[in-house]
Amino acid sequence: MSTTRQHPPGDLGREPDGAGGASPEPADRQWRTLSLGQASGIVPMARDFARQALHDWGWLPASSADRRAAAEDVLLVVSELVTNACLHANGPEELRIGWTPKALRVEVLDRGAGQPEPRTPHRAGRPGGHGMFIVQRLCLDWGVQRSPETPGKTVWAELAAPA
């Protein structure tokens, strides 16, 4: 059902079309992986998994308001990406979280063919459709990576590590 393991990193970066591209993988990035394929209660499970990773990496318990806000941003991004995979991409297969002293990367692998995009124009009072707008606002960068060998995609987002 759910497993945690270290895994080799994938390609990083985002090309202008959002298809993803290769960029160097930081040698010091530590990874955690959670399998979500047939799990129930996926979004809370993903948040709990991310919270534990943040605790293990020293982001939690937060020693300052800035560190607390950074951890809350990570948990919100995890929730939004996993929820989007549930609603629009036939469900998530896997959640990956990678950490370096400078940034944290969240990846959600799903089975969907669609292309996530922030709703434009964004209307705050309109119900639904805020997930990718939130991700775009909170993250340094985000994108979509596809592999010709497997169906689906990886939606990724990177957030700055707290000072």
PDB file of C-alpha atoms in Angstrom:
ATOM      1  CA  MET A   1       0.000   0.000   0.000  1.00  0.00           C
ATOM      2  CA  SER A   2       2.411   2.745   1.089  1.00  0.00           C
ATOM      3  CA  THR A   3       6.150   2.505   1.276  1.00  0.00           C
ATOM      4  CA  THR A   4       8.990   4.861   1.979  1.00  0.00           C
ATOM      5  CA  ARG A   5      12.245   4.444   0.122  1.00  0.00           C
ATOM      6  CA  GLN A   6      15.152   6.422  -1.184  1.00  0.00           C
ATOM      7  CA  HIS A   7      15.036   6.618  -4.978  1.00  0.00           C
ATOM      8  CA  PRO A   8      17.274   7.862  -7.729  1.00  0.00           C
ATOM      9  CA  PRO A   9      16.309  11.350  -8.863  1.00  0.00           C
ATOM     10  CA  GLY A  10      14.649  12.112 -12.171  1.00  0.00           C
ATOM     11  CA  ASP A  11      15.296  14.896 -14.617  1.00  0.00           C
ATOM     12  CA  LEU A  12      14.782  18.358 -13.226  1.00  0.00           C
ATOM     13  CA  GLY A  13      13.780  21.625 -14.775  1.00  0.00           C
ATOM     14  CA  ARG A  14      10.978  22.908 -16.912  1.00  0.00           C
ATOM     15  CA  GLU A  15      11.063  23.823 -20.543  1.00  0.00           C
ATOM     16  CA  PRO A  16       8.857  26.671 -21.762  1.00  0.00           C
ATOM     17  CA  ASP A  17       6.156  24.206 -22.846  1.00  0.00           C
ATOM     18  CA  GLY A  18       6.004  22.747 -19.307  1.00  0.00           C
ATOM     19  CA  ALA A  19       7.167  19.374 -20.605  1.00  0.00           C
ATOM     20  CA  GLY A  20      10.169  19.250 -18.286  1.00  0.00           C
ATOM     21  CA  GLY A  21      13.779  19.070 -19.188  1.00  0.00           C
ATOM     22  CA  ALA A  22      17.138  18.021 -17.895  1.00  0.00           C
ATOM     23  CA  SER A  23      19.061  20.138 -15.442  1.00  0.00           C
ATOM     24  CA  PRO A  24      21.672  19.065 -12.944  1.00  0.00           C
ATOM     25  CA  GLU A  25      20.476  17.113  -9.917  1.00  0.00           C
ATOM     26  CA  PRO A  26      21.959  18.482  -6.687  1.00  0.00           C
ATOM     27  CA  ALA A  27      24.307  15.803  -5.362  1.00  0.00           C
ATOM     28  CA  ASP A  28      23.168  16.411  -1.788  1.00  0.00           C
ATOM     29  CA  ARG A  29      19.403  16.016  -2.437  1.00  0.00           C
ATOM     30  CA  GLN A  30      17.770  13.543  -0.057  1.00  0.00           C
ATOM     31  CA  TRP A  31      14.589  11.833  -1.273  1.00  0.00           C
ATOM     32  CA  ARG A  32      11.538  10.269   0.357  1.00  0.00           C
ATOM     33  CA  THR A  33       8.926   8.358  -1.668  1.00  0.00           C
ATOM     34  CA  LEU A  34       5.374   7.349  -0.764  1.00  0.00           C
ATOM     35  CA  SER A  35       3.406   4.929  -2.935  1.00  0.00           C
ATOM     36  CA  LEU A  36      -0.244   6.026  -3.222  1.00  0.00           C
ATOM     37  CA  GLY A  37      -1.624   3.705  -5.927  1.00  0.00           C
ATOM     38  CA  GLN A  38      -4.490   1.926  -4.143  1.00  0.00           C
ATOM     39  CA  ALA A  39      -4.510   3.810  -0.837  1.00  0.00           C
ATOM     40  CA  SER A  40      -7.569   5.444   0.701  1.00  0.00           C
ATOM     41  CA  GLY A  41      -7.403   8.803   2.471  1.00  0.00           C
ATOM     42  CA  ILE A  42      -4.658   9.814   0.063  1.00  0.00           C
ATOM     43  CA  VAL A  43      -4.486  13.563   0.770  1.00  0.00           C
ATOM     44  CA  PRO A  44      -4.177  13.275   4.578  1.00  0.00           C
ATOM     45  CA  MET A  45      -1.716  10.401   4.125  1.00  0.00           C
ATOM     46  CA  ALA A  46       0.404  12.549   1.795  1.00  0.00           C
ATOM     47  CA  ARG A  47       0.351  15.473   4.243  1.00  0.00           C
ATOM     48  CA  ASP A  48       1.350  13.215   7.149  1.00  0.00           C
ATOM     49  CA  PHE A  49       4.177  11.760   5.056  1.00  0.00           C
ATOM     50  CA  ALA A  50       5.395  15.268   4.118  1.00  0.00           C
ATOM     51  CA  ARG A  51       5.100  16.444   7.735  1.00  0.00           C
ATOM     52  CA  GLN A  52       7.273  13.529   8.886  1.00  0.00           C
ATOM     53  CA  ALA A  53       9.880  14.271   6.195  1.00  0.00           C
ATOM     54  CA  LEU A  54       9.962  17.927   7.262  1.00  0.00           C
ATOM     55  CA  HIS A  55      10.428  16.828  10.866  1.00  0.00           C
ATOM     56  CA  ASP A  56      13.246  14.448   9.904  1.00  0.00           C
ATOM     57  CA  TRP A  57      14.976  17.191   7.899  1.00  0.00           C
ATOM     58  CA  GLY A  58      14.729  19.732  10.729  1.00  0.00           C
ATOM     59  CA  TRP A  59      12.037  22.018   9.266  1.00  0.00           C
ATOM     60  CA  LEU A  60       9.690  21.006  12.094  1.00  0.00           C
ATOM     61  CA  PRO A  61       9.184  21.820  14.850  1.00  0.00           C
ATOM     62  CA  ALA A  62       9.653  25.307  13.514  1.00  0.00           C
ATOM     63  CA  SER A  63      11.940  27.588  15.502  1.00  0.00           C
ATOM     64  CA  SER A  64      10.593  30.808  13.962  1.00  0.00           C
ATOM     65  CA  ALA A  65       7.546  32.196  12.188  1.00  0.00           C
ATOM     66  CA  ASP A  66       9.416  32.082   8.848  1.00  0.00           C
ATOM     67  CA  ARG A  67      10.296  28.408   9.288  1.00  0.00           C
ATOM     68  CA  ARG A  68       6.704  27.616  10.321  1.00  0.00           C
ATOM     69  CA  ALA A  69       5.365  29.449   7.240  1.00  0.00           C
ATOM     70  CA  ALA A  70       7.804  27.564   4.969  1.00  0.00           C
ATOM     71  CA  ALA A  71       6.680  24.207   6.384  1.00  0.00           C
ATOM     72  CA  GLU A  72       3.008  25.167   6.022  1.00  0.00           C
ATOM     73  CA  ASP A  73       3.634  26.159   2.394  1.00  0.00           C
ATOM     74  CA  VAL A  74       5.155  22.732   1.690  1.00  0.00           C
ATOM     75  CA  LEU A  75       2.167  20.951   3.255  1.00  0.00           C
ATOM     76  CA  LEU A  76      -0.256  23.095   1.244  1.00  0.00           C
ATOM     77  CA  VAL A  77       1.594  22.422  -2.025  1.00  0.00           C
ATOM     78  CA  VAL A  78       1.594  18.673  -1.282  1.00  0.00           C
ATOM     79  CA  SER A  79      -2.159  18.820  -0.626  1.00  0.00           C
ATOM     80  CA  GLU A  80      -2.889  20.771  -3.798  1.00  0.00           C
ATOM     81  CA  LEU A  81      -0.776  18.584  -6.098  1.00  0.00           C
ATOM     82  CA  VAL A  82      -2.172  15.328  -4.684  1.00  0.00           C
ATOM     83  CA  THR A  83      -5.741  16.668  -4.765  1.00  0.00           C
ATOM     84  CA  ASN A  84      -5.317  17.734  -8.398  1.00  0.00           C
ATOM     85  CA  ALA A  85      -4.090  14.240  -9.284  1.00  0.00           C
ATOM     86  CA  CYS A  86      -7.169  12.778  -7.545  1.00  0.00           C
ATOM     87  CA  LEU A  87      -9.601  15.125  -9.317  1.00  0.00           C
ATOM     88  CA  HIS A  88      -8.070  15.472 -12.773  1.00  0.00           C
ATOM     89  CA  ALA A  89      -5.573  12.665 -13.421  1.00  0.00           C
ATOM     90  CA  ASN A  90      -7.085   9.312 -12.430  1.00  0.00           C
ATOM     91  CA  GLY A  91      -5.355   9.479  -9.055  1.00  0.00           C
ATOM     92  CA  PRO A  92      -1.754   9.797  -7.902  1.00  0.00           C
ATOM     93  CA  GLU A  93       0.627   6.852  -8.048  1.00  0.00           C
ATOM     94  CA  GLU A  94       3.463   8.257  -5.979  1.00  0.00           C
ATOM     95  CA  LEU A  95       4.555  11.273  -3.944  1.00  0.00           C
ATOM     96  CA  ARG A  96       8.256  12.154  -3.884  1.00  0.00           C
ATOM     97  CA  ILE A  97       9.842  14.808  -1.718  1.00  0.00           C
ATOM     98  CA  GLY A  98      13.466  15.822  -2.185  1.00  0.00           C
ATOM     99  CA  TRP A  99      15.400  18.151   0.065  1.00  0.00           C
ATOM    100  CA  THR A 100      18.637  20.125  -0.133  1.00  0.00           C
ATOM    101  CA  PRO A 101      19.732  22.906   2.220  1.00  0.00           C
ATOM    102  CA  LYS A 102      18.548  25.413  -0.420  1.00  0.00           C
ATOM    103  CA  ALA A 103      15.247  23.986  -1.728  1.00  0.00           C
ATOM    104  CA  LEU A 104      12.598  21.338  -1.388  1.00  0.00           C
ATOM    105  CA  ARG A 105      11.094  19.570  -4.401  1.00  0.00           C
ATOM    106  CA  VAL A 106       7.657  17.922  -4.413  1.00  0.00           C
ATOM    107  CA  GLU A 107       6.774  15.489  -7.216  1.00  0.00           C
ATOM    108  CA  VAL A 108       3.424  13.766  -7.771  1.00  0.00           C
ATOM    109  CA  LEU A 109       3.317  10.975 -10.343  1.00  0.00           C
ATOM    110  CA  ASP A 110      -0.130  10.323 -11.811  1.00  0.00           C
ATOM    111  CA  ARG A 111      -1.851   8.414 -14.614  1.00  0.00           C
ATOM    112  CA  GLY A 112      -3.441  11.404 -16.312  1.00  0.00           C
ATOM    113  CA  ALA A 113      -2.769  12.813 -19.751  1.00  0.00           C
ATOM    114  CA  GLY A 114      -3.959  16.367 -19.031  1.00  0.00           C
ATOM    115  CA  GLN A 115      -1.795  19.430 -18.588  1.00  0.00           C
ATOM    116  CA  PRO A 116      -2.275  21.229 -15.233  1.00  0.00           C
ATOM    117  CA  GLU A 117      -2.466  24.999 -15.477  1.00  0.00           C
ATOM    118  CA  PRO A 118      -3.496  27.819 -13.173  1.00  0.00           C
ATOM    119  CA  ARG A 119      -7.013  28.950 -14.043  1.00  0.00           C
ATOM    120  CA  THR A 120      -6.810  32.198 -15.971  1.00  0.00           C
ATOM    121  CA  PRO A 121      -8.085  34.652 -15.096  1.00  0.00           C
ATOM    122  CA  HIS A 122      -7.982  33.630 -11.455  1.00  0.00           C
ATOM    123  CA  ARG A 123     -11.079  34.693  -9.534  1.00  0.00           C
ATOM    124  CA  ALA A 124     -10.667  34.369  -5.774  1.00  0.00           C
ATOM    125  CA  GLY A 125     -14.419  34.197  -5.097  1.00  0.00           C
ATOM    126  CA  ARG A 126     -15.039  31.394  -7.587  1.00  0.00           C
ATOM    127  CA  PRO A 127     -15.259  27.900  -6.070  1.00  0.00           C
ATOM    128  CA  GLY A 128     -12.618  25.398  -7.169  1.00  0.00           C
ATOM    129  CA  GLY A 129      -9.765  25.833  -9.603  1.00  0.00           C
ATOM    130  CA  HIS A 130      -7.337  27.407  -7.145  1.00  0.00           C
ATOM    131  CA  GLY A 131      -4.840  24.532  -6.767  1.00  0.00           C
ATOM    132  CA  MET A 132      -2.306  25.361  -9.454  1.00  0.00           C
ATOM    133  CA  PHE A 133      -2.694  29.104  -8.801  1.00  0.00           C
ATOM    134  CA  ILE A 134      -1.672  28.417  -5.173  1.00  0.00           C
ATOM    135  CA  VAL A 135       1.238  26.245  -6.316  1.00  0.00           C
ATOM    136  CA  GLN A 136       2.378  28.940  -8.751  1.00  0.00           C
ATOM    137  CA  ARG A 137       2.249  31.623  -6.038  1.00  0.00           C
ATOM    138  CA  LEU A 138       4.050  29.626  -3.326  1.00  0.00           C
ATOM    139  CA  CYS A 139       6.782  27.971  -5.374  1.00  0.00           C
ATOM    140  CA  LEU A 140      10.043  29.063  -6.941  1.00  0.00           C
ATOM    141  CA  ASP A 141       9.097  27.051 -10.019  1.00  0.00           C
ATOM    142  CA  TRP A 142       6.844  24.193 -11.094  1.00  0.00           C
ATOM    143  CA  GLY A 143       6.259  22.110 -14.174  1.00  0.00           C
ATOM    144  CA  VAL A 144       5.248  18.848 -15.783  1.00  0.00           C
ATOM    145  CA  GLN A 145       7.559  16.079 -16.873  1.00  0.00           C
ATOM    146  CA  ARG A 146       6.438  13.273 -19.172  1.00  0.00           C
ATOM    147  CA  SER A 147       8.182  10.022 -19.964  1.00  0.00           C
ATOM    148  CA  PRO A 148       7.656   8.272 -23.318  1.00  0.00           C
ATOM    149  CA  GLU A 149       8.126   4.899 -21.563  1.00  0.00           C
ATOM    150  CA  THR A 150       5.260   5.253 -19.080  1.00  0.00           C
ATOM    151  CA  PRO A 151       1.741   6.684 -19.227  1.00  0.00           C
ATOM    152  CA  GLY A 152       0.915   9.696 -17.147  1.00  0.00           C
ATOM    153  CA  LYS A 153       3.202  12.429 -15.912  1.00  0.00           C
ATOM    154  CA  THR A 154       5.067  13.921 -12.986  1.00  0.00           C
ATOM    155  CA  VAL A 155       3.909  17.304 -11.730  1.00  0.00           C
ATOM    156  CA  TRP A 156       6.684  18.937  -9.727  1.00  0.00           C
ATOM    157  CA  ALA A 157       7.141  22.067  -7.649  1.00  0.00           C
ATOM    158  CA  GLU A 158      10.140  23.571  -5.886  1.00  0.00           C
ATOM    159  CA  LEU A 159      10.055  25.724  -2.760  1.00  0.00           C
ATOM    160  CA  ALA A 160      12.870  27.648  -1.123  1.00  0.00           C
ATOM    161  CA  ALA A 161      14.245  26.244   2.117  1.00  0.00           C
ATOM    162  CA  PRO A 162      13.842  28.545   5.099  1.00  0.00           C
ATOM    163  CA  ALA A 163      16.871  30.606   6.068  1.00  0.00           C
TER     164      ALA A 163
END
